XYZ file of C-alpha atoms in Angstrom:
694
model
C -35.016 11.195 -29.872
C -31.251 10.514 -30.069
C -29.300 13.741 -30.246
C -25.873 12.319 -29.867
C -23.529 11.883 -32.811
C -22.503 8.455 -33.965
C -18.917 9.133 -33.444
C -16.951 11.727 -31.593
C -15.496 12.962 -34.887
C -18.779 14.478 -35.763
C -18.541 16.992 -32.954
C -16.170 19.032 -35.122
C -18.430 19.054 -37.981
C -20.425 22.317 -38.684
C -23.082 20.146 -40.545
C -23.566 18.217 -37.353
C -24.233 21.170 -35.351
C -26.544 22.699 -37.888
C -28.707 19.595 -37.739
C -28.362 19.344 -33.987
C -29.918 22.593 -33.380
C -32.719 22.304 -36.052
C -33.807 19.060 -34.373
C -33.472 20.487 -30.750
C -35.236 23.720 -31.562
C -35.059 26.736 -29.159
C -34.592 24.634 -25.960
C -31.265 25.604 -24.338
C -28.480 22.933 -24.296
C -25.980 23.262 -21.591
C -22.782 21.290 -22.151
C -20.706 20.879 -19.026
C -23.152 22.764 -16.715
C -24.931 26.108 -16.623
C -24.425 29.507 -15.189
C -24.974 28.485 -11.438
C -22.236 25.922 -11.620
C -19.733 28.074 -13.448
C -20.478 31.662 -12.281
C -18.246 31.636 -9.135
C -15.091 30.999 -11.400
C -16.320 33.096 -14.364
C -16.841 36.269 -12.318
C -13.322 35.906 -10.790
C -11.904 36.568 -14.238
C -14.622 38.401 -16.160
C -15.274 41.933 -15.097
C -18.389 43.773 -15.977
C -16.580 46.227 -18.259
C -14.535 43.545 -20.135
C -14.935 42.930 -23.782
C -15.815 39.293 -23.933
C -15.802 36.910 -26.975
C -17.789 33.713 -26.583
C -16.679 31.089 -29.125
C -19.054 28.223 -30.073
C -21.909 29.805 -28.126
C -24.706 27.479 -29.367
C -28.026 28.060 -27.743
C -26.480 28.041 -24.173
C -28.112 30.442 -21.783
C -24.708 31.166 -20.202
C -24.095 34.488 -22.212
C -27.680 35.728 -21.252
C -27.064 35.083 -17.518
C -23.710 36.665 -17.705
C -25.330 39.761 -19.479
C -28.157 40.015 -16.763
C -25.381 39.805 -14.039
C -23.845 42.982 -15.448
C -21.254 41.636 -18.144
C -22.927 43.183 -21.138
C -20.220 43.801 -23.645
C -20.629 40.256 -25.050
C -19.899 39.033 -28.527
C -21.127 35.442 -29.443
C -20.110 33.450 -32.368
C -20.964 30.072 -33.853
C -20.804 28.068 -37.148
C -24.504 27.265 -37.030
C -26.708 29.682 -38.988
C -29.700 28.246 -37.335
C -28.501 28.926 -33.821
C -27.332 32.433 -34.448
C -30.564 33.495 -36.015
C -32.576 31.877 -33.074
C -30.242 33.621 -30.533
C -30.496 36.984 -32.176
C -34.283 36.916 -32.319
C -34.528 35.888 -28.797
C -32.182 38.531 -27.372
C -32.476 41.474 -29.847
C -34.897 43.534 -27.617
C -34.153 41.869 -24.308
C -30.400 42.251 -24.390
C -29.521 44.990 -27.050
C -25.737 45.296 -26.275
C -25.068 41.649 -26.860
C -24.354 40.371 -30.406
C -24.543 37.070 -32.044
C -22.493 36.457 -35.337
C -22.150 33.767 -37.795
C -18.336 33.018 -37.586
C -15.720 30.246 -37.495
C -13.686 30.587 -34.273
C -10.495 29.407 -36.164
C -10.674 32.375 -38.469
C -12.314 35.386 -37.062
C -12.575 38.873 -38.575
C -11.678 40.654 -35.241
C -8.650 42.963 -34.832
C -5.612 41.975 -32.720
C -6.028 42.513 -28.995
C -9.755 43.389 -29.242
C -10.932 41.453 -26.200
C -10.144 41.238 -22.489
C -11.640 37.692 -22.109
C -12.553 34.701 -24.420
C -14.952 32.148 -23.063
C -15.119 28.753 -24.580
C -17.595 26.163 -22.966
C -16.900 22.880 -24.887
C -15.868 24.303 -28.196
C -12.253 23.049 -28.012
C -13.566 19.616 -26.949
C -15.912 19.565 -29.855
C -13.137 20.345 -32.277
C -10.230 18.303 -30.783
C -11.862 14.941 -31.025
C -8.803 12.917 -31.891
C -5.010 13.182 -32.365
C -5.058 12.995 -36.274
C -2.993 15.613 -37.890
C -5.714 17.643 -39.445
C -7.637 17.680 -36.189
C -4.588 18.967 -34.250
C -4.056 21.675 -36.877
C -7.609 22.972 -36.547
C -7.183 23.069 -32.887
C -3.843 24.883 -33.194
C -5.729 27.549 -35.354
C -8.477 27.898 -32.769
C -6.036 28.507 -29.991
C -3.727 30.761 -31.986
C -6.713 32.774 -33.041
C -7.779 33.224 -29.445
C -4.266 34.271 -28.511
C -4.415 36.900 -31.376
C -7.612 38.583 -30.251
C -6.809 38.668 -26.610
C -4.996 41.830 -25.229
C -2.040 41.289 -22.778
C -3.332 40.554 -19.519
C -6.459 39.056 -21.056
C -7.827 35.609 -20.203
C -8.975 32.680 -22.052
C -11.442 30.539 -20.111
C -11.998 27.039 -21.557
C -14.668 24.850 -19.965
C -13.597 21.219 -20.729
C -13.646 17.628 -19.639
C -9.815 17.649 -20.175
C -9.412 14.352 -21.920
C -5.905 13.345 -22.159
C -5.195 14.776 -25.742
C -7.045 18.010 -25.007
C -5.272 18.516 -21.652
C -1.984 18.024 -23.409
C -2.736 20.186 -26.216
C -4.127 23.047 -24.009
C -1.206 23.064 -21.442
C 1.516 22.427 -23.919
C 0.572 25.325 -26.325
C -0.053 27.929 -23.701
C 2.932 27.069 -21.515
C 5.312 27.166 -24.458
C 3.824 30.555 -25.233
C 4.706 31.789 -21.549
C 1.046 32.155 -20.495
C -0.012 31.778 -16.947
C -2.027 28.547 -16.406
C -4.536 28.082 -13.795
C -6.989 25.251 -13.414
C -10.422 24.984 -11.471
C -12.448 21.859 -11.019
C -15.918 23.269 -10.946
C -17.943 19.982 -10.383
C -17.521 16.283 -9.535
C -19.242 14.507 -12.594
C -22.806 15.528 -12.490
C -24.219 18.851 -13.631
C -26.889 19.908 -11.134
C -28.393 22.676 -13.292
C -28.370 21.053 -16.567
C -29.087 17.515 -15.504
C -26.367 16.132 -17.798
C -23.910 13.669 -16.481
C -20.351 12.893 -17.544
C -17.929 10.264 -16.146
C -15.377 12.933 -15.923
C -15.295 16.099 -13.863
C -15.684 19.479 -15.435
C -12.646 21.889 -15.392
C -12.159 25.588 -16.222
C -8.744 26.371 -17.612
C -7.811 30.071 -17.219
C -4.944 31.006 -19.461
C -3.726 34.454 -18.839
C -1.614 36.180 -21.664
C 1.461 37.775 -20.107
C 4.625 39.582 -21.410
C 7.407 36.941 -21.401
C 10.247 38.129 -19.223
C 13.605 36.398 -19.160
C 14.164 34.616 -15.765
C 10.664 35.149 -14.580
C 9.088 31.706 -13.562
C 5.873 30.665 -15.247
C 2.911 30.018 -13.013
C 1.180 26.716 -13.154
C -1.534 26.450 -10.502
C -4.349 24.132 -9.435
C -6.898 25.994 -7.548
C -8.576 24.675 -4.433
C -11.962 23.131 -4.360
C -13.228 25.259 -1.589
C -13.151 28.963 -1.131
C -10.857 28.990 1.918
C -8.289 26.637 0.576
C -4.870 27.289 -0.943
C -3.850 26.742 -4.432
C -1.055 24.284 -5.390
C 1.743 25.706 -7.381
C 3.304 23.168 -9.777
C 6.928 23.128 -10.982
C 6.131 22.019 -14.493
C 3.316 21.566 -17.126
C 3.633 17.819 -16.615
C 3.145 18.039 -12.955
C -0.029 20.106 -13.465
C -1.370 17.546 -15.985
C -0.836 14.837 -13.517
C -2.941 16.604 -10.931
C -5.774 16.733 -13.381
C -5.413 13.162 -14.129
C -5.538 12.212 -10.497
C -8.749 14.071 -10.195
C -10.287 12.470 -13.179
C -9.194 9.018 -11.735
C -10.939 9.895 -8.365
C -14.155 10.918 -10.199
C -14.169 7.583 -12.194
C -13.760 5.587 -9.288
C -16.429 7.625 -7.444
C -18.786 7.041 -10.280
C -18.200 3.299 -10.333
C -18.751 3.100 -6.424
C -21.875 5.187 -6.560
C -23.558 3.215 -9.303
C -22.987 -0.256 -8.047
C -20.954 -2.371 -5.403
C -17.666 -3.833 -6.524
C -16.739 -7.439 -6.179
C -13.049 -6.509 -5.969
C -11.350 -3.947 -3.754
C -10.854 -0.279 -4.978
C -8.062 1.692 -3.811
C -7.171 5.374 -4.146
C -4.882 8.018 -2.734
C -5.979 11.457 -1.432
C -3.248 14.160 -1.484
C -2.607 17.137 0.692
C -3.764 20.180 -1.057
C -0.806 22.223 -0.315
C 2.264 19.920 -0.526
C 0.682 17.462 -3.084
C 1.864 14.539 -1.083
C -0.202 11.519 -0.313
C -2.085 12.075 2.911
C -4.609 9.151 2.969
C -5.004 5.963 1.149
C -8.522 4.580 0.785
C -9.405 0.921 0.333
C -13.060 0.358 -0.373
C -14.340 -3.103 0.376
C -17.907 -4.102 -0.425
C -19.566 -7.059 1.455
C -22.975 -7.257 -0.340
C -23.937 -10.466 1.567
C -24.085 -8.537 4.992
C -27.248 -9.606 6.584
C -27.963 -6.440 8.610
C -30.119 -3.948 6.668
C -29.015 -1.021 8.903
C -25.240 -1.498 8.568
C -24.571 0.352 5.182
C -21.441 2.034 5.470
C -18.435 2.552 7.962
C -15.005 4.055 8.110
C -12.102 2.126 9.526
C -9.045 4.301 10.483
C -5.778 2.241 10.623
C -3.471 3.581 13.352
C -0.208 4.879 11.819
C 2.490 2.315 11.661
C 0.180 -0.540 11.391
C -0.704 -0.271 7.796
C 1.710 -3.041 6.880
C 0.067 -5.662 9.120
C -1.570 -8.419 7.203
C -5.171 -7.467 8.340
C -4.752 -3.988 6.878
C -1.968 -4.390 4.454
C -3.190 -7.136 2.306
C -6.297 -7.402 0.149
C -7.185 -10.720 1.766
C -6.815 -9.414 5.283
C -8.888 -6.299 4.497
C -11.638 -8.445 3.157
C -11.493 -10.429 6.369
C -11.748 -7.227 8.314
C -14.745 -5.899 6.412
C -16.525 -9.129 6.822
C -15.859 -9.203 10.433
C -17.377 -5.718 11.167
C -20.384 -6.537 9.200
C -21.095 -3.479 6.941
C -22.168 -3.513 3.297
C -19.303 -1.220 2.605
C -16.209 -0.662 4.635
C -13.875 2.229 3.877
C -10.303 1.362 5.308
C -8.134 4.446 5.664
C -4.354 4.339 6.024
C -2.409 7.258 7.239
C 0.897 8.263 5.703
C 4.288 9.105 7.076
C 5.503 12.783 6.789
C 1.918 14.108 7.487
C 0.835 15.613 10.804
C -2.350 14.043 12.392
C -3.527 15.859 15.478
C -6.132 13.321 16.740
C -8.550 10.804 15.845
C -11.383 13.492 15.976
C -9.278 15.759 13.722
C -8.994 13.042 11.091
C -12.777 12.285 11.361
C -13.576 15.967 10.822
C -11.205 16.226 7.878
C -12.752 13.166 6.047
C -16.352 13.426 7.039
C -17.376 15.098 3.678
C -15.020 13.314 1.503
C -16.009 9.778 2.585
C -19.620 10.412 1.964
C -18.702 10.640 -1.705
C -17.785 7.157 -1.574
C -20.883 5.844 0.023
C -22.643 2.652 -1.305
C -25.865 3.221 -3.568
C -28.970 3.276 -1.410
C -27.538 4.969 1.748
C -30.385 6.540 3.498
C -30.426 10.327 3.911
C -28.861 11.502 7.118
C -27.506 8.218 7.853
C -25.018 8.332 10.649
C -21.646 6.936 9.385
C -19.469 5.300 12.173
C -15.837 5.841 12.368
C -13.962 2.631 13.703
C -10.366 1.891 14.638
C -8.051 -0.643 16.180
C -7.613 1.059 19.513
C -8.661 4.526 20.692
C -5.819 6.764 19.017
C -4.037 7.213 15.798
C -0.895 5.353 16.716
C 2.615 6.350 16.984
C 5.276 6.614 14.117
C 8.596 8.220 14.506
C 11.088 8.535 11.650
C 14.412 8.012 13.090
C 16.522 8.343 10.045
C 16.277 9.088 6.243
C 18.693 7.983 3.740
C 19.171 7.102 0.067
C 20.586 4.091 -1.465
C 22.088 4.134 -5.001
C 20.465 0.729 -5.635
C 17.021 1.081 -3.975
C 16.442 4.803 -3.693
C 14.991 6.625 -0.686
C 14.356 4.765 2.615
C 13.337 5.679 6.193
C 14.020 3.908 9.582
C 11.016 4.484 11.742
C 9.814 3.332 15.083
C 6.045 2.489 15.452
C 3.825 1.171 18.190
C 2.249 -2.143 17.245
C -0.661 -3.852 18.596
C -0.935 -3.036 22.402
C 2.183 -1.627 24.030
C 4.904 -3.135 21.856
C 7.317 -0.966 19.751
C 8.926 -2.031 16.625
C 11.834 -0.474 14.384
C 11.294 -0.827 10.584
C 13.309 -0.138 7.447
C 10.993 0.924 4.546
C 12.088 1.664 0.964
C 9.825 4.492 -0.223
C 9.658 2.977 -3.643
C 7.545 0.153 -2.045
C 6.167 1.712 1.161
C 3.643 -1.122 1.732
C 6.505 -3.615 2.338
C 8.504 -3.778 5.557
C 12.141 -4.557 4.472
C 13.332 -5.262 7.826
C 11.760 -5.128 11.441
C 12.997 -5.633 15.028
C 11.220 -5.407 18.231
C 12.213 -2.764 20.808
C 12.406 -3.468 24.523
C 12.805 -1.186 27.457
C 16.493 -0.720 28.147
C 16.270 -2.307 31.628
C 15.314 -5.654 30.009
C 18.259 -5.740 27.725
C 20.273 -9.073 27.710
C 17.574 -11.187 29.537
C 17.662 -9.046 32.775
C 14.389 -8.932 34.513
C 12.644 -5.693 35.258
C 13.712 -4.284 38.642
C 12.313 -1.695 40.903
C 8.920 -1.861 39.411
C 7.508 0.473 41.939
C 9.995 2.994 41.166
C 9.418 2.783 37.514
C 5.797 3.283 37.903
C 6.595 6.826 39.261
C 8.934 7.366 36.239
C 6.653 6.880 33.159
C 7.895 8.728 30.152
C 6.570 12.163 29.873
C 6.874 12.547 26.139
C 6.820 10.294 23.136
C 10.436 11.102 22.400
C 11.496 9.985 25.940
C 9.643 6.760 25.449
C 11.345 6.195 22.182
C 14.858 6.728 23.380
C 14.581 4.255 26.305
C 14.246 1.346 24.072
C 16.922 -1.098 22.689
C 16.878 -3.831 20.053
C 15.441 -7.333 21.053
C 17.691 -9.698 19.126
C 15.856 -12.850 20.504
C 12.742 -11.867 18.678
C 12.030 -12.580 14.981
C 9.241 -10.299 13.591
C 9.060 -12.073 10.359
C 7.231 -15.266 10.391
C 9.102 -16.445 7.382
C 12.445 -16.051 9.315
C 11.034 -18.266 12.062
C 10.098 -20.874 9.335
C 13.752 -20.641 7.982
C 15.219 -21.195 11.356
C 12.904 -24.131 12.012
C 14.252 -25.593 8.753
C 17.534 -26.218 10.548
C 15.837 -29.119 12.172
C 16.428 -31.025 8.856
C 20.155 -31.039 9.516
C 21.182 -34.498 10.792
C 22.643 -35.032 14.286
C 25.037 -34.014 15.403
C 24.676 -30.902 13.079
C 21.435 -30.024 14.713
C 23.158 -29.278 18.085
C 23.554 -25.539 18.502
C 27.101 -25.801 19.568
C 28.083 -28.033 16.659
C 30.236 -26.383 13.860
C 27.826 -25.187 11.364
C 28.590 -23.135 8.314
C 25.901 -20.937 7.007
C 25.647 -18.635 4.018
C 22.755 -16.180 3.968
C 22.193 -14.178 0.840
C 20.211 -10.910 1.733
C 21.113 -9.150 4.963
C 18.336 -6.691 5.380
C 18.432 -5.392 9.052
C 20.375 -8.512 9.974
C 17.942 -10.203 12.223
C 18.243 -13.708 10.652
C 21.964 -13.784 10.559
C 22.151 -12.315 14.124
C 19.772 -14.923 15.585
C 21.738 -17.778 13.983
C 25.103 -16.327 15.316
C 23.501 -15.763 18.852
C 21.656 -19.005 19.365
C 23.943 -21.428 17.394
C 27.077 -20.824 19.117
C 29.169 -23.281 16.794
C 28.028 -21.416 13.742
C 30.095 -19.559 11.207
C 27.639 -17.083 9.332
C 28.510 -15.434 6.150
C 25.979 -12.826 4.869
C 26.001 -11.485 1.322
C 24.472 -8.053 0.730
C 24.746 -6.183 -2.483
C 23.785 -2.758 -1.187
C 26.211 -1.040 1.187
C 23.490 1.423 2.437
C 21.661 -1.713 3.883
C 24.747 -2.719 5.758
C 25.247 0.759 7.186
C 21.496 0.825 8.304
C 21.729 -2.603 9.857
C 24.848 -1.665 11.946
C 23.627 1.897 12.941
C 19.906 1.235 13.647
C 19.202 -2.617 13.923
C 22.011 -3.711 16.384
C 23.943 -5.675 13.793
C 27.631 -6.163 14.396
C 30.443 -8.248 13.091
C 32.875 -10.599 14.798
C 35.011 -13.663 14.009
C 31.786 -15.743 13.584
C 29.739 -13.437 11.610
C 31.061 -11.791 8.337
C 29.419 -9.714 5.586
C 30.371 -9.861 1.805
C 29.436 -6.654 0.073
C 28.639 -8.361 -3.345
C 25.993 -9.425 -5.784
C 24.771 -12.778 -4.505
C 24.723 -14.288 -7.973
C 28.345 -13.356 -8.556
C 29.557 -14.321 -5.176
C 28.126 -17.933 -5.398
C 29.345 -18.131 -8.898
C 32.834 -17.342 -7.638
C 32.541 -19.674 -4.725
C 31.562 -22.526 -7.063
C 34.515 -21.876 -9.185
C 36.973 -21.595 -6.266
C 35.832 -24.372 -3.738
C 37.288 -27.898 -4.362
C 34.603 -29.519 -2.292
C 31.295 -28.477 -0.786
C 31.774 -26.136 2.212
C 28.360 -24.994 3.604
C 25.761 -26.911 5.794
C 23.245 -24.363 5.104
C 22.556 -21.931 2.197
C 19.727 -19.316 2.746
C 17.988 -17.096 0.122
C 16.202 -14.147 1.663
C 16.505 -11.556 -1.175
C 13.849 -9.589 -2.765
C 13.446 -8.454 -6.409
C 13.414 -4.685 -7.272
C 11.184 -5.325 -10.235
C 7.775 -5.066 -8.754
C 6.180 -5.803 -12.266
C 7.009 -9.529 -11.868
C 4.602 -12.150 -10.418
C 7.476 -13.141 -8.167
C 8.818 -10.580 -5.588
C 11.292 -12.824 -3.910
C 13.873 -13.992 -4.994
C 14.811 -12.308 -8.382
C 14.326 -14.840 -11.206
C 18.036 -15.285 -11.836
C 18.281 -16.997 -8.371
C 16.107 -19.816 -9.416
C 17.530 -20.633 -12.913
C 18.760 -24.154 -13.086
C 22.336 -23.433 -13.889
C 22.601 -21.094 -10.913
C 20.918 -23.575 -8.673
C 23.484 -26.170 -9.711
C 26.214 -23.688 -8.427
C 24.222 -23.573 -5.008
C 24.233 -27.366 -5.037
C 27.916 -27.513 -5.716
C 28.825 -25.384 -2.583
C 26.406 -27.281 -0.364
C 27.321 -30.348 1.600
C 25.713 -33.670 0.751
C 23.683 -33.644 4.108
C 23.226 -29.872 3.921
C 20.090 -27.904 3.345
C 19.202 -24.966 0.907
C 16.473 -22.856 2.275
C 14.523 -20.467 0.082
C 12.127 -17.726 0.799
C 9.593 -17.776 -2.102
C 7.053 -15.012 -2.651
C 4.958 -15.666 -5.778
C 1.648 -14.637 -6.647
C 1.398 -16.236 -9.952
C 0.534 -19.921 -9.475
C 1.785 -20.884 -12.963
C 5.178 -19.185 -12.340
C 5.402 -20.756 -8.896
C 4.930 -24.207 -10.244
C 7.487 -23.578 -12.867
C 9.999 -22.305 -10.194
C 9.538 -25.359 -7.897
C 9.713 -27.807 -10.873
C 13.103 -26.096 -11.809
C 14.413 -26.309 -8.168
C 13.397 -29.959 -8.030
C 15.543 -30.901 -11.003
C 18.582 -29.862 -8.977
C 17.328 -30.496 -5.275
C 15.206 -33.846 -5.553
C 13.598 -33.511 -2.042
C 11.617 -30.311 -1.236
C 9.639 -29.628 1.948
C 7.254 -26.626 1.479
C 6.325 -24.546 4.546
C 3.252 -22.204 4.058
C 3.123 -19.096 6.288
C -0.276 -18.441 7.613
C -1.827 -15.301 6.374
C 1.206 -14.513 4.187
C 2.205 -15.136 0.495
C 5.623 -16.353 1.709
C 6.466 -20.011 1.298
C 9.660 -21.436 2.718
C 11.266 -24.206 0.647
C 13.497 -26.460 2.438
C 15.541 -28.206 -0.310
C 17.967 -31.255 0.219
C 20.497 -32.278 -2.304
C 19.721 -35.959 -2.086
C 16.280 -37.696 -1.977
C 17.151 -40.744 0.113
C 17.355 -38.746 3.372
C 13.798 -38.119 3.685
C 12.226 -38.433 7.237
C 8.853 -38.920 8.531
C 7.036 -35.659 9.523
C 6.690 -36.771 13.048
C 10.573 -37.166 13.080
C 10.934 -33.587 11.859
C 8.695 -32.300 14.556
C 10.549 -34.185 17.223
C 13.863 -32.800 15.931
C 12.306 -29.253 16.057
C 11.314 -29.841 19.608
C 14.732 -31.148 20.604
C 16.336 -28.048 18.827
C 14.248 -25.531 20.562
C 15.132 -27.013 24.000
C 18.727 -26.707 23.143
C 18.277 -23.153 21.951
C 16.518 -22.013 25.356
C 19.891 -21.544 27.185
C 19.976 -19.908 30.505
C 20.745 -16.107 30.381
C 19.088 -15.802 26.836
C 15.880 -14.347 26.133
C 13.431 -16.620 24.190
C 10.286 -15.550 22.394
C 7.816 -17.919 23.836
C 5.468 -17.522 20.781
C 8.296 -18.959 18.640
C 7.570 -22.818 18.740
C 9.827 -24.672 16.304
C 7.657 -27.609 15.941
C 4.619 -25.505 15.311
C 6.251 -24.261 12.070
C 5.881 -27.778 10.550
C 2.145 -28.067 10.874
C 1.659 -26.815 7.301
C 4.720 -28.698 5.718
C 4.225 -30.835 2.640
C 6.582 -32.554 0.208
C 6.641 -31.681 -3.508
């Protein structure tokens, strides 16, 4: 028998409920759970001597169970004559002090301040079915009437699914009235006692009527899930509503993952219960084709500082990781900065209960879930500096330990924490400037005694390009015709986008005849590069603090003839909603590209770092560039979205790929000068293995 209404609007109809209880008979109907699930919260706020009004009581057993537990001064009201008659007949002799009355909760006959508590389990949800004017008016009448019959210090306990419009109405009306607002989450999404199931968790809103006192702060609290936890005090009603929505989002994801595996990755954040800051990010990756029947579920902890690596920081990489470890479901856990983690064992203990909520369907009872990691510890991440840019917002400079014993320094803008803005490798100070390690035996006796000591004995390795796309951009200089390829030959280079300065510095240090000009719009970035990434200026390296668009437009207007051998674009877009994150769209418009062409010598090269996940947009961008630069070599970066476009102003200077590889080999030999460090993994010729012409 179908007992659900045809539309949610019917929930607010007294005729619907009259028919509902006639058809259901005397069997109790427990919306949003029964006494066992709610009693822990209810007895915190309802005392045995309190006068309690239960609005929209229905035929729930909740009032009966509260009565039997000692709360006997209960008045129940409902708009259904059938249910009131049934409940009176059922309880008249068993519970003589409890009454049931036929009454509309929006217009009761009770006196002002008659009750110490009002209990509402699902009634507001049944009335507030939409945001139409008449519906909102009815809900306002209900809440106003509840406020009227409650005495000062009294509590309105509302059990609700807290759908968006209900949540906003509840919080807004009572916060504006100066009430104290607390929220308890009493279940995940399944009612154990009643057997009912909702895709959203059940909440109990506790609104306490207090006297408004000027200057006294209002209380907005999300109460802890466990008895020993701490409540989270929110600074505003909106902040409290956001916390509810986050819990609802988690419940929806959990329901989806419990019901069936997902073909796409599911990601969610878990916040610290006290600070409200993100503590863990979960990436749930399903591999339903796994052959092993015993490998159901595993947890992979990413050491802190390594979450931006391709294997852990990209969806494709995480899919490869999950396939490699061979489990039906792999939960990949990233750790966040500004959070303290004591050890891998402590993390496992903290997560053990939470991760099981995300287990795949069919996980056997008492199944041991293994914790995996890359290495045996939680990694090292030390924030060296925090700052704020007027253009890009808050940022951090942090030192991290990479794979093995290597250390790296990174610039991260907190508005896009998964992207490393700039990165350099750190070397022990006694290997600086190409000097070989000395007194090895003595050094073995002088191992750093603390993490801080280890970090302070490192210097910037300017010979190492951490970014593969920077290596590809350097290899593109092989396209310059001899003698322009010779490192000592005068080469004028314009780099738009400074970052930590690694690309500009490498060209300056290894191409001794180069004149490098970098253009950077953000003065904060220049300060960080100079203070933390070893960047410095001299007569061959200059920085223009300017908008790259305006600077090139000015150059195109001023120069009488082309002046640059190389123009490089390594600038990102601040608009993360675009399908192209590098460069900003204005940098690849035809009119602007024509300005780039104008300042570039005929035998020069325009090198562009392109990051575009939208294939249609990428094709459009490349076609536009080809209208200005007829010859384009495209270098794909393995395991990355980046593609490096090497653009020539004329089309008749094309060379065979084998010639380019030979030029790259020749250039590499010339760059490996005595007394200069060289990253042996950087093989210029190897960068051309994925080059194609478009």
